[in-house]
Every structure is written in structure tokens, then in C-alpha cells.
Amino acid sequence: MKKCRDYLWGILFLMPAIIVFCLFLWTPIAKGVVYSFMNVDFVSGSTFIGLTNYREVLSNSVLSTSVWNTINYMLLCVLIGFWVPSIVSIAISELRWFQGAMRLIVYLPHIVPAVVLYGMWQWLYDPLGPANQILSWFGAHPFMWLTDKSMAMLSIVLAETWQGFGGATLIYLAGIVGIPKDLYEAAEIDGAGVLQRIRYITIPGIRHLYMLLFILQLISTSQGFMTHMALTGGGPNHATLTYMYQIINEAFTNLNYGRASAMGVLMFLVLTSLSIVLYYLQGRSKQA
């Protein structure tokens, strides 16, 4: 009986969090699934239309463009942005002084208001802005950072890498702090250099974090749209229109909530499947 009472008290303490979790997460998900099968009209009432929304979504000519842009965006974020926090955290961990100040500096872009950051990047990417002025010092031709189809997505990835690497850096630093100091002291006594300590102690010590942050980055970048909306508006010529941005347009520009819900359900299924596969691979790598 005492054990049952202990479980009861634990459940009672968890109930507020469970209620909030269900109310603000699972209820919208359930309503989105329901809306995906309906012609949503909040004035005269919604009507059930079956799979019509899904057929319209899959036959939309812009869908393939937004899907490809999203995949391209995710790949660029992995190739460019995924490794930056790891490298910066390892560099900070090797500092003998000013580690606290460096942690603050790398996290500052993460806490600056988004409106300020977007305004700053529009100024930097202006054809006559600082980025092109710096390139001109080296004899390079100016880039149309946000209006050239071949440069727009890369420009967004560079901006988001600078804005968001601080949070992941602190996670890596927390993992590095958890590595026993005795290993570093023993390595120094044996004459190991900086690169050897990083290769044989630091990187193996935070190896478990790489897969976790890789999964989180894939999920977050697959839903990216804010920077695209602020800097390019999905242009030029749909070059930066992501899948999530298309959902936003369907819901709040075209006011087609049923079609937007269908797109959201498809994204939910893809991300859930991807997370399961990556989680399975992470488990296999730990066993190995």
C-alpha cells in the first residue's frame, strides 16, 4: 500500500505538467489530423471531404520545389552549421583563461531579439553593405546575397549558423566538463599534445552528444521558415521557399487550413519516421 501511495503522490505532482502538455501539444496535433480531412470554415461550419486535401497537396506544383529546398537547406545546415558548435566548444575547453567570457560571447547571438538580428543581416547582405565591401578588399566581385538564386539559401544558412550555434556549444561544453580531469592530466604527463588530447579524450567523451544534436538539428531545420520569411520572403522565384513556409502560406495567406493541416500531418509522419530510424541507429552504435 505504501508503494501505491508513493506512486499516487508522484502522479499527482506530475498532473499539472501532463495537463499542460496534452492541452498545448497533443490537442493541437489531434485537431490538425481532424482538420486535414475537412474543408475548414470557422464561420459557416466545417465539412468532411475525405482525402481531398491530401490529393491537392500532392498535386501542387510548388510542393516538389519546397521539399527540395527544405532538403537542400537541411544538408547545408549539417555541412556548415553542425560542426561549428563542436569545434568552438572544444576550442573553448582548451583555453586556460577567459572560458566564462567566451561562453557568454558565443551565446550572445542566441539571446539577441530576432528582429534586431534580421535587420543586421539585411544590412550586412546589402549589395553595398559590409560583406561586399570586405570582399572588394580582396578583389572579389560583389555577391547578390539574397537576390541570387544560387546564393540565397547559403546566405540564410550562414546567418542561422551564427545566430544559433551558441546553444549547441553550451551543450557540448557541458559534456566536456563531464569528462574526468584525470584523463587529461594523465595524457599531459605522458606528453600528449593538444590535438592528441582532443582526438583521444575529448571527442570520444562527447561522442554520444553528436547523434542527439544531429537528430535535433534535422528536426529543427526541417521546420525552418522564420529567417527565410524575414530575409527573402521565400524568393527569389521560390528559391528559399521551404516546406514549413509553404504550410504557413497555406494557412495564413490562402486561409486554407485543411490543406495546411494535411501538409502538417505529412511532415509529422516523415519526422516521426526519421526520428525512429535515427534513434535505432544511435542504439546500434552504442551497442557496438
PDB file of C-alpha atoms in Angstrom:
ATOM      1  CA  MET A   1       0.000   0.000   0.000  1.00  0.00           C
ATOM      2  CA  LYS A   2       2.824   2.374   0.848  1.00  0.00           C
ATOM      3  CA  LYS A   3       4.341   1.824  -2.584  1.00  0.00           C
ATOM      4  CA  CYS A   4       0.979   2.564  -4.234  1.00  0.00           C
ATOM      5  CA  ARG A   5       0.669   5.757  -2.205  1.00  0.00           C
ATOM      6  CA  ASP A   6       4.152   6.817  -3.316  1.00  0.00           C
ATOM      7  CA  TYR A   7       3.188   6.302  -6.981  1.00  0.00           C
ATOM      8  CA  LEU A   8      -0.088   8.169  -6.392  1.00  0.00           C
ATOM      9  CA  TRP A   9       1.701  11.202  -4.982  1.00  0.00           C
ATOM     10  CA  GLY A  10       4.161  11.153  -7.861  1.00  0.00           C
ATOM     11  CA  ILE A  11       1.314  11.075 -10.407  1.00  0.00           C
ATOM     12  CA  LEU A  12      -0.480  13.902  -8.600  1.00  0.00           C
ATOM     13  CA  PHE A  13       2.646  16.063  -8.741  1.00  0.00           C
ATOM     14  CA  LEU A  14       3.006  15.294 -12.458  1.00  0.00           C
ATOM     15  CA  MET A  15      -0.631  16.006 -13.313  1.00  0.00           C
ATOM     16  CA  PRO A  16      -0.246  19.788 -13.899  1.00  0.00           C
ATOM     17  CA  ALA A  17       2.603  19.187 -16.342  1.00  0.00           C
ATOM     18  CA  ILE A  18       0.707  16.348 -18.049  1.00  0.00           C
ATOM     19  CA  ILE A  19      -2.411  18.506 -18.424  1.00  0.00           C
ATOM     20  CA  VAL A  20      -0.448  21.423 -19.902  1.00  0.00           C
ATOM     21  CA  PHE A  21       1.445  19.018 -22.190  1.00  0.00           C
ATOM     22  CA  CYS A  22      -1.740  17.437 -23.511  1.00  0.00           C
ATOM     23  CA  LEU A  23      -3.587  20.745 -23.779  1.00  0.00           C
ATOM     24  CA  PHE A  24      -0.948  22.653 -25.727  1.00  0.00           C
ATOM     25  CA  LEU A  25       0.756  19.844 -27.680  1.00  0.00           C
ATOM     26  CA  TRP A  26      -1.360  16.773 -28.278  1.00  0.00           C
ATOM     27  CA  THR A  27      -4.686  18.580 -28.589  1.00  0.00           C
ATOM     28  CA  PRO A  28      -3.450  20.780 -31.488  1.00  0.00           C
ATOM     29  CA  ILE A  29      -1.908  17.689 -33.128  1.00  0.00           C
ATOM     30  CA  ALA A  30      -5.209  15.804 -32.863  1.00  0.00           C
ATOM     31  CA  LYS A  31      -7.164  18.784 -34.211  1.00  0.00           C
ATOM     32  CA  GLY A  32      -4.704  19.128 -37.070  1.00  0.00           C
ATOM     33  CA  VAL A  33      -5.279  15.497 -38.053  1.00  0.00           C
ATOM     34  CA  VAL A  34      -9.058  16.062 -37.967  1.00  0.00           C
ATOM     35  CA  TYR A  35      -8.820  19.309 -39.967  1.00  0.00           C
ATOM     36  CA  SER A  36      -6.733  17.576 -42.635  1.00  0.00           C
ATOM     37  CA  PHE A  37      -9.850  15.609 -43.669  1.00  0.00           C
ATOM     38  CA  MET A  38     -12.151  18.632 -43.684  1.00  0.00           C
ATOM     39  CA  ASN A  39     -12.918  21.823 -45.556  1.00  0.00           C
ATOM     40  CA  VAL A  40     -12.350  24.140 -42.614  1.00  0.00           C
ATOM     41  CA  ASP A  41     -14.715  27.087 -42.326  1.00  0.00           C
ATOM     42  CA  PHE A  42     -14.918  28.720 -38.915  1.00  0.00           C
ATOM     43  CA  VAL A  43     -17.940  30.845 -39.940  1.00  0.00           C
ATOM     44  CA  SER A  44     -20.437  28.524 -41.629  1.00  0.00           C
ATOM     45  CA  GLY A  45     -19.011  25.289 -40.278  1.00  0.00           C
ATOM     46  CA  SER A  46     -16.507  22.714 -41.498  1.00  0.00           C
ATOM     47  CA  THR A  47     -17.420  19.805 -43.762  1.00  0.00           C
ATOM     48  CA  PHE A  48     -15.799  16.409 -44.173  1.00  0.00           C
ATOM     49  CA  ILE A  49     -14.121  15.972 -47.587  1.00  0.00           C
ATOM     50  CA  GLY A  50     -12.013  12.847 -47.026  1.00  0.00           C
ATOM     51  CA  LEU A  51      -8.602  12.752 -48.731  1.00  0.00           C
ATOM     52  CA  THR A  52      -9.219  15.767 -50.970  1.00  0.00           C
ATOM     53  CA  ASN A  53      -6.751  17.959 -49.063  1.00  0.00           C
ATOM     54  CA  TYR A  54      -4.040  15.319 -49.385  1.00  0.00           C
ATOM     55  CA  ARG A  55      -4.664  14.924 -53.121  1.00  0.00           C
ATOM     56  CA  GLU A  56      -4.470  18.695 -53.620  1.00  0.00           C
ATOM     57  CA  VAL A  57      -1.263  18.916 -51.624  1.00  0.00           C
ATOM     58  CA  LEU A  58       0.453  16.097 -53.507  1.00  0.00           C
ATOM     59  CA  SER A  59      -0.633  17.516 -56.881  1.00  0.00           C
ATOM     60  CA  ASN A  60       0.569  21.033 -56.059  1.00  0.00           C
ATOM     61  CA  SER A  61       3.344  22.045 -58.458  1.00  0.00           C
ATOM     62  CA  VAL A  62       5.132  24.068 -55.761  1.00  0.00           C
ATOM     63  CA  LEU A  63       5.338  21.064 -53.394  1.00  0.00           C
ATOM     64  CA  SER A  64       8.355  19.484 -55.060  1.00  0.00           C
ATOM     65  CA  THR A  65      10.146  22.847 -55.032  1.00  0.00           C
ATOM     66  CA  SER A  66       9.529  23.392 -51.325  1.00  0.00           C
ATOM     67  CA  VAL A  67      10.529  19.809 -50.468  1.00  0.00           C
ATOM     68  CA  TRP A  68      13.768  20.084 -52.427  1.00  0.00           C
ATOM     69  CA  ASN A  69      14.509  23.489 -50.878  1.00  0.00           C
ATOM     70  CA  THR A  70      13.957  22.010 -47.422  1.00  0.00           C
ATOM     71  CA  ILE A  71      16.296  19.089 -48.127  1.00  0.00           C
ATOM     72  CA  ASN A  72      18.892  21.461 -49.560  1.00  0.00           C
ATOM     73  CA  TYR A  73      18.546  23.700 -46.513  1.00  0.00           C
ATOM     74  CA  MET A  74      18.927  20.745 -44.116  1.00  0.00           C
ATOM     75  CA  LEU A  75      22.034  19.474 -45.932  1.00  0.00           C
ATOM     76  CA  LEU A  76      23.665  22.900 -45.927  1.00  0.00           C
ATOM     77  CA  CYS A  77      22.920  23.307 -42.209  1.00  0.00           C
ATOM     78  CA  VAL A  78      24.532  19.928 -41.488  1.00  0.00           C
ATOM     79  CA  LEU A  79      27.575  20.554 -43.710  1.00  0.00           C
ATOM     80  CA  ILE A  80      28.175  24.094 -42.452  1.00  0.00           C
ATOM     81  CA  GLY A  81      26.439  24.587 -39.134  1.00  0.00           C
ATOM     82  CA  PHE A  82      26.511  21.202 -37.430  1.00  0.00           C
ATOM     83  CA  TRP A  83      30.279  21.157 -36.863  1.00  0.00           C
ATOM     84  CA  VAL A  84      30.686  24.771 -35.741  1.00  0.00           C
ATOM     85  CA  PRO A  85      29.408  24.274 -32.134  1.00  0.00           C
ATOM     86  CA  SER A  86      31.602  21.197 -31.670  1.00  0.00           C
ATOM     87  CA  ILE A  87      34.747  22.953 -32.897  1.00  0.00           C
ATOM     88  CA  VAL A  88      34.043  26.110 -30.870  1.00  0.00           C
ATOM     89  CA  SER A  89      33.284  24.148 -27.673  1.00  0.00           C
ATOM     90  CA  ILE A  90      36.490  22.124 -27.975  1.00  0.00           C
ATOM     91  CA  ALA A  91      38.476  25.318 -28.590  1.00  0.00           C
ATOM     92  CA  ILE A  92      36.931  26.983 -25.521  1.00  0.00           C
ATOM     93  CA  SER A  93      37.588  23.916 -23.354  1.00  0.00           C
ATOM     94  CA  GLU A  94      41.291  24.118 -24.215  1.00  0.00           C
ATOM     95  CA  LEU A  95      41.574  27.741 -23.058  1.00  0.00           C
ATOM     96  CA  ARG A  96      43.435  28.317 -19.815  1.00  0.00           C
ATOM     97  CA  TRP A  97      41.830  31.694 -19.180  1.00  0.00           C
ATOM     98  CA  PHE A  98      38.604  33.562 -20.052  1.00  0.00           C
ATOM     99  CA  GLN A  99      36.483  30.448 -20.538  1.00  0.00           C
ATOM    100  CA  GLY A 100      33.497  32.110 -18.836  1.00  0.00           C
ATOM    101  CA  ALA A 101      33.766  35.218 -21.012  1.00  0.00           C
ATOM    102  CA  MET A 102      33.988  33.123 -24.185  1.00  0.00           C
ATOM    103  CA  ARG A 103      30.884  31.139 -23.214  1.00  0.00           C
ATOM    104  CA  LEU A 104      28.984  34.395 -22.819  1.00  0.00           C
ATOM    105  CA  ILE A 105      30.262  35.749 -26.132  1.00  0.00           C
ATOM    106  CA  VAL A 106      29.268  32.674 -28.176  1.00  0.00           C
ATOM    107  CA  TYR A 107      25.800  32.600 -26.595  1.00  0.00           C
ATOM    108  CA  LEU A 108      25.042  36.305 -27.124  1.00  0.00           C
ATOM    109  CA  PRO A 109      23.655  35.915 -30.690  1.00  0.00           C
ATOM    110  CA  HIS A 110      21.183  33.372 -29.315  1.00  0.00           C
ATOM    111  CA  ILE A 111      19.592  35.882 -26.937  1.00  0.00           C
ATOM    112  CA  VAL A 112      19.535  38.956 -29.190  1.00  0.00           C
ATOM    113  CA  PRO A 113      15.954  39.670 -30.402  1.00  0.00           C
ATOM    114  CA  ALA A 114      15.229  38.151 -33.804  1.00  0.00           C
ATOM    115  CA  VAL A 115      14.065  41.483 -35.248  1.00  0.00           C
ATOM    116  CA  VAL A 116      17.454  43.033 -34.499  1.00  0.00           C
ATOM    117  CA  LEU A 117      19.311  40.068 -35.986  1.00  0.00           C
ATOM    118  CA  TYR A 118      17.279  40.046 -39.195  1.00  0.00           C
ATOM    119  CA  GLY A 119      17.799  43.771 -39.630  1.00  0.00           C
ATOM    120  CA  MET A 120      21.522  43.330 -39.060  1.00  0.00           C
ATOM    121  CA  TRP A 121      21.803  40.552 -41.672  1.00  0.00           C
ATOM    122  CA  GLN A 122      19.827  42.534 -44.242  1.00  0.00           C
ATOM    123  CA  TRP A 123      22.300  45.366 -43.706  1.00  0.00           C
ATOM    124  CA  LEU A 124      25.308  43.009 -43.989  1.00  0.00           C
ATOM    125  CA  TYR A 125      23.934  41.351 -47.141  1.00  0.00           C
ATOM    126  CA  ASP A 126      23.019  44.607 -48.849  1.00  0.00           C
ATOM    127  CA  PRO A 127      24.759  44.923 -52.265  1.00  0.00           C
ATOM    128  CA  LEU A 128      26.603  47.958 -50.884  1.00  0.00           C
ATOM    129  CA  GLY A 129      26.869  46.531 -47.367  1.00  0.00           C
ATOM    130  CA  PRO A 130      29.855  45.405 -45.283  1.00  0.00           C
ATOM    131  CA  ALA A 131      30.008  41.847 -46.663  1.00  0.00           C
ATOM    132  CA  ASN A 132      30.613  43.007 -50.237  1.00  0.00           C
ATOM    133  CA  GLN A 133      32.927  45.792 -49.083  1.00  0.00           C
ATOM    134  CA  ILE A 134      35.139  43.242 -47.328  1.00  0.00           C
ATOM    135  CA  LEU A 135      35.155  41.047 -50.446  1.00  0.00           C
ATOM    136  CA  SER A 136      36.162  44.048 -52.560  1.00  0.00           C
ATOM    137  CA  TRP A 137      39.333  44.419 -50.466  1.00  0.00           C
ATOM    138  CA  PHE A 138      40.439  41.046 -51.855  1.00  0.00           C
ATOM    139  CA  GLY A 139      39.442  41.898 -55.421  1.00  0.00           C
ATOM    140  CA  ALA A 140      36.302  39.741 -55.414  1.00  0.00           C
ATOM    141  CA  HIS A 141      33.165  40.761 -57.255  1.00  0.00           C
ATOM    142  CA  PRO A 142      30.138  41.671 -55.100  1.00  0.00           C
ATOM    143  CA  PHE A 143      27.538  38.979 -54.433  1.00  0.00           C
ATOM    144  CA  MET A 144      23.798  39.408 -54.595  1.00  0.00           C
ATOM    145  CA  TRP A 145      23.432  37.513 -51.333  1.00  0.00           C
ATOM    146  CA  LEU A 146      19.635  37.491 -51.044  1.00  0.00           C
ATOM    147  CA  THR A 147      18.519  38.053 -54.637  1.00  0.00           C
ATOM    148  CA  ASP A 148      20.679  35.480 -56.437  1.00  0.00           C
ATOM    149  CA  LYS A 149      19.031  32.017 -56.560  1.00  0.00           C
ATOM    150  CA  SER A 150      22.379  30.275 -56.165  1.00  0.00           C
ATOM    151  CA  MET A 151      23.357  32.339 -53.099  1.00  0.00           C
ATOM    152  CA  ALA A 152      20.113  32.995 -51.215  1.00  0.00           C
ATOM    153  CA  MET A 153      19.844  29.669 -49.353  1.00  0.00           C
ATOM    154  CA  LEU A 154      23.542  29.661 -48.477  1.00  0.00           C
ATOM    155  CA  SER A 155      23.218  33.212 -47.128  1.00  0.00           C
ATOM    156  CA  ILE A 156      20.354  32.126 -44.871  1.00  0.00           C
ATOM    157  CA  VAL A 157      22.329  29.133 -43.597  1.00  0.00           C
ATOM    158  CA  LEU A 158      25.330  31.338 -42.770  1.00  0.00           C
ATOM    159  CA  ALA A 159      23.090  33.742 -40.867  1.00  0.00           C
ATOM    160  CA  GLU A 160      21.338  30.990 -38.921  1.00  0.00           C
ATOM    161  CA  THR A 161      24.627  29.252 -38.105  1.00  0.00           C
ATOM    162  CA  TRP A 162      25.920  32.430 -36.485  1.00  0.00           C
ATOM    163  CA  GLN A 163      22.616  33.036 -34.688  1.00  0.00           C
ATOM    164  CA  GLY A 164      22.084  29.526 -33.327  1.00  0.00           C
ATOM    165  CA  PHE A 165      25.420  27.831 -32.636  1.00  0.00           C
ATOM    166  CA  GLY A 166      25.662  29.197 -29.079  1.00  0.00           C
ATOM    167  CA  GLY A 167      23.068  26.859 -27.555  1.00  0.00           C
ATOM    168  CA  ALA A 168      24.643  23.711 -29.011  1.00  0.00           C
ATOM    169  CA  THR A 169      28.088  24.954 -27.953  1.00  0.00           C
ATOM    170  CA  LEU A 170      26.982  25.095 -24.317  1.00  0.00           C
ATOM    171  CA  ILE A 171      25.602  21.542 -24.570  1.00  0.00           C
ATOM    172  CA  TYR A 172      28.939  20.286 -25.888  1.00  0.00           C
ATOM    173  CA  LEU A 173      30.764  22.212 -23.172  1.00  0.00           C
ATOM    174  CA  ALA A 174      28.579  20.571 -20.534  1.00  0.00           C
ATOM    175  CA  GLY A 175      29.548  17.186 -21.977  1.00  0.00           C
ATOM    176  CA  ILE A 176      33.237  18.109 -21.970  1.00  0.00           C
ATOM    177  CA  VAL A 177      33.002  19.206 -18.315  1.00  0.00           C
ATOM    178  CA  GLY A 178      31.717  15.716 -17.504  1.00  0.00           C
ATOM    179  CA  ILE A 179      34.891  14.073 -18.822  1.00  0.00           C
ATOM    180  CA  PRO A 180      37.159  13.098 -15.854  1.00  0.00           C
ATOM    181  CA  LYS A 181      40.045  15.530 -15.476  1.00  0.00           C
ATOM    182  CA  ASP A 182      42.319  12.623 -14.559  1.00  0.00           C
ATOM    183  CA  LEU A 183      42.349  11.565 -18.210  1.00  0.00           C
ATOM    184  CA  TYR A 184      43.687  14.945 -19.323  1.00  0.00           C
ATOM    185  CA  GLU A 185      46.272  15.034 -16.528  1.00  0.00           C
ATOM    186  CA  ALA A 186      47.487  11.547 -17.392  1.00  0.00           C
ATOM    187  CA  ALA A 187      47.691  12.475 -21.067  1.00  0.00           C
ATOM    188  CA  GLU A 188      49.737  15.594 -20.300  1.00  0.00           C
ATOM    189  CA  ILE A 189      52.103  13.579 -18.119  1.00  0.00           C
ATOM    190  CA  ASP A 190      52.580  11.145 -20.999  1.00  0.00           C
ATOM    191  CA  GLY A 191      53.431  14.056 -23.273  1.00  0.00           C
ATOM    192  CA  ALA A 192      50.222  14.224 -25.294  1.00  0.00           C
ATOM    193  CA  GLY A 193      49.708  17.439 -27.230  1.00  0.00           C
ATOM    194  CA  VAL A 194      46.533  19.442 -27.714  1.00  0.00           C
ATOM    195  CA  LEU A 195      45.461  17.609 -30.872  1.00  0.00           C
ATOM    196  CA  GLN A 196      46.098  14.213 -29.271  1.00  0.00           C
ATOM    197  CA  ARG A 197      44.018  15.139 -26.203  1.00  0.00           C
ATOM    198  CA  ILE A 198      41.191  16.292 -28.432  1.00  0.00           C
ATOM    199  CA  ARG A 199      41.345  13.184 -30.632  1.00  0.00           C
ATOM    200  CA  TYR A 200      41.636  10.521 -27.956  1.00  0.00           C
ATOM    201  CA  ILE A 201      39.831  12.083 -24.966  1.00  0.00           C
ATOM    202  CA  THR A 202      37.537  14.993 -25.839  1.00  0.00           C
ATOM    203  CA  ILE A 203      35.866  13.693 -28.998  1.00  0.00           C
ATOM    204  CA  PRO A 204      35.229  10.156 -27.631  1.00  0.00           C
ATOM    205  CA  GLY A 205      33.921  11.751 -24.418  1.00  0.00           C
ATOM    206  CA  ILE A 206      31.221  13.751 -26.224  1.00  0.00           C
ATOM    207  CA  ARG A 207      30.527  11.211 -28.970  1.00  0.00           C
ATOM    208  CA  HIS A 208      27.069  10.445 -27.548  1.00  0.00           C
ATOM    209  CA  LEU A 209      26.077  14.097 -27.995  1.00  0.00           C
ATOM    210  CA  TYR A 210      26.747  14.138 -31.726  1.00  0.00           C
ATOM    211  CA  MET A 211      23.833  11.863 -32.620  1.00  0.00           C
ATOM    212  CA  LEU A 212      21.474  13.632 -30.188  1.00  0.00           C
ATOM    213  CA  LEU A 213      22.227  17.078 -31.592  1.00  0.00           C
ATOM    214  CA  PHE A 214      22.189  15.707 -35.130  1.00  0.00           C
ATOM    215  CA  ILE A 215      18.612  14.486 -34.614  1.00  0.00           C
ATOM    216  CA  LEU A 216      17.593  17.781 -33.007  1.00  0.00           C
ATOM    217  CA  GLN A 217      19.148  19.780 -35.844  1.00  0.00           C
ATOM    218  CA  LEU A 218      17.402  17.725 -38.512  1.00  0.00           C
ATOM    219  CA  ILE A 219      14.058  18.246 -36.779  1.00  0.00           C
ATOM    220  CA  SER A 220      14.573  21.975 -36.247  1.00  0.00           C
ATOM    221  CA  THR A 221      15.917  22.699 -39.745  1.00  0.00           C
ATOM    222  CA  SER A 222      13.108  20.721 -41.380  1.00  0.00           C
ATOM    223  CA  GLN A 223      10.732  23.243 -39.781  1.00  0.00           C
ATOM    224  CA  GLY A 224      12.730  26.334 -40.671  1.00  0.00           C
ATOM    225  CA  PHE A 225      10.883  29.311 -42.111  1.00  0.00           C
ATOM    226  CA  MET A 226      11.395  32.418 -39.932  1.00  0.00           C
ATOM    227  CA  THR A 227      14.711  33.553 -41.420  1.00  0.00           C
ATOM    228  CA  HIS A 228      13.503  32.726 -44.926  1.00  0.00           C
ATOM    229  CA  MET A 229      10.364  34.806 -44.382  1.00  0.00           C
ATOM    230  CA  ALA A 230      12.280  37.729 -42.862  1.00  0.00           C
ATOM    231  CA  LEU A 231      15.195  37.923 -45.305  1.00  0.00           C
ATOM    232  CA  THR A 232      13.888  36.699 -48.653  1.00  0.00           C
ATOM    233  CA  GLY A 233      10.139  36.074 -48.360  1.00  0.00           C
ATOM    234  CA  GLY A 234      10.686  32.664 -49.965  1.00  0.00           C
ATOM    235  CA  GLY A 235      12.312  34.188 -53.029  1.00  0.00           C
ATOM    236  CA  PRO A 236      13.900  34.786 -55.362  1.00  0.00           C
ATOM    237  CA  ASN A 237      11.495  32.777 -57.516  1.00  0.00           C
ATOM    238  CA  HIS A 238      10.740  30.290 -54.697  1.00  0.00           C
ATOM    239  CA  ALA A 239      14.463  29.549 -54.225  1.00  0.00           C
ATOM    240  CA  THR A 240      14.140  29.704 -50.416  1.00  0.00           C
ATOM    241  CA  LEU A 241      10.541  28.545 -50.054  1.00  0.00           C
ATOM    242  CA  THR A 242      10.712  25.701 -47.520  1.00  0.00           C
ATOM    243  CA  TYR A 243       8.028  23.139 -46.770  1.00  0.00           C
ATOM    244  CA  MET A 244       7.166  24.785 -43.439  1.00  0.00           C
ATOM    245  CA  TYR A 245       6.985  28.207 -45.078  1.00  0.00           C
ATOM    246  CA  GLN A 246       4.542  26.769 -47.615  1.00  0.00           C
ATOM    247  CA  ILE A 247       2.387  25.488 -44.740  1.00  0.00           C
ATOM    248  CA  ILE A 248       2.394  28.989 -43.232  1.00  0.00           C
ATOM    249  CA  ASN A 249       1.359  30.468 -46.576  1.00  0.00           C
ATOM    250  CA  GLU A 250      -1.470  27.949 -47.000  1.00  0.00           C
ATOM    251  CA  ALA A 251      -2.808  28.641 -43.514  1.00  0.00           C
ATOM    252  CA  PHE A 252      -2.389  32.385 -43.077  1.00  0.00           C
ATOM    253  CA  THR A 253      -2.152  33.737 -46.635  1.00  0.00           C
ATOM    254  CA  ASN A 254      -4.506  31.445 -48.560  1.00  0.00           C
ATOM    255  CA  LEU A 255      -6.594  30.723 -45.420  1.00  0.00           C
ATOM    256  CA  ASN A 256      -6.814  27.061 -46.431  1.00  0.00           C
ATOM    257  CA  TYR A 257      -6.455  25.455 -43.009  1.00  0.00           C
ATOM    258  CA  GLY A 258      -7.457  21.998 -44.232  1.00  0.00           C
ATOM    259  CA  ARG A 259      -4.670  21.850 -46.805  1.00  0.00           C
ATOM    260  CA  ALA A 260      -2.186  23.302 -44.330  1.00  0.00           C
ATOM    261  CA  SER A 261      -3.211  20.657 -41.775  1.00  0.00           C
ATOM    262  CA  ALA A 262      -2.717  17.902 -44.362  1.00  0.00           C
ATOM    263  CA  MET A 263       0.789  19.193 -45.065  1.00  0.00           C
ATOM    264  CA  GLY A 264       1.470  19.312 -41.336  1.00  0.00           C
ATOM    265  CA  VAL A 265       0.339  15.706 -40.887  1.00  0.00           C
ATOM    266  CA  LEU A 266       2.618  14.573 -43.723  1.00  0.00           C
ATOM    267  CA  MET A 267       5.543  16.393 -42.116  1.00  0.00           C
ATOM    268  CA  PHE A 268       4.697  14.855 -38.729  1.00  0.00           C
ATOM    269  CA  LEU A 269       4.768  11.347 -40.224  1.00  0.00           C
ATOM    270  CA  VAL A 270       8.070  11.932 -42.029  1.00  0.00           C
ATOM    271  CA  LEU A 271       9.787  13.458 -38.973  1.00  0.00           C
ATOM    272  CA  THR A 272       8.486  10.717 -36.673  1.00  0.00           C
ATOM    273  CA  SER A 273       9.785   8.018 -39.027  1.00  0.00           C
ATOM    274  CA  LEU A 274      13.133   9.794 -39.357  1.00  0.00           C
ATOM    275  CA  SER A 275      13.471  10.143 -35.577  1.00  0.00           C
ATOM    276  CA  ILE A 276      12.717   6.442 -35.056  1.00  0.00           C
ATOM    277  CA  VAL A 277      15.329   5.413 -37.623  1.00  0.00           C
ATOM    278  CA  LEU A 278      17.991   7.723 -36.176  1.00  0.00           C
ATOM    279  CA  TYR A 279      17.176   6.609 -32.622  1.00  0.00           C
ATOM    280  CA  TYR A 280      17.532   2.982 -33.729  1.00  0.00           C
ATOM    281  CA  LEU A 281      20.885   3.732 -35.367  1.00  0.00           C
ATOM    282  CA  GLN A 282      22.036   5.530 -32.203  1.00  0.00           C
ATOM    283  CA  GLY A 283      21.146   2.442 -30.138  1.00  0.00           C
ATOM    284  CA  ARG A 284      23.056   0.205 -32.559  1.00  0.00           C
ATOM    285  CA  SER A 285      26.115   2.450 -32.383  1.00  0.00           C
ATOM    286  CA  LYS A 286      26.077   2.339 -28.567  1.00  0.00           C
ATOM    287  CA  GLN A 287      25.912  -1.460 -28.607  1.00  0.00           C
ATOM    288  CA  ALA A 288      28.807  -1.566 -31.000  1.00  0.00           C
TER     289      ALA A 288
END
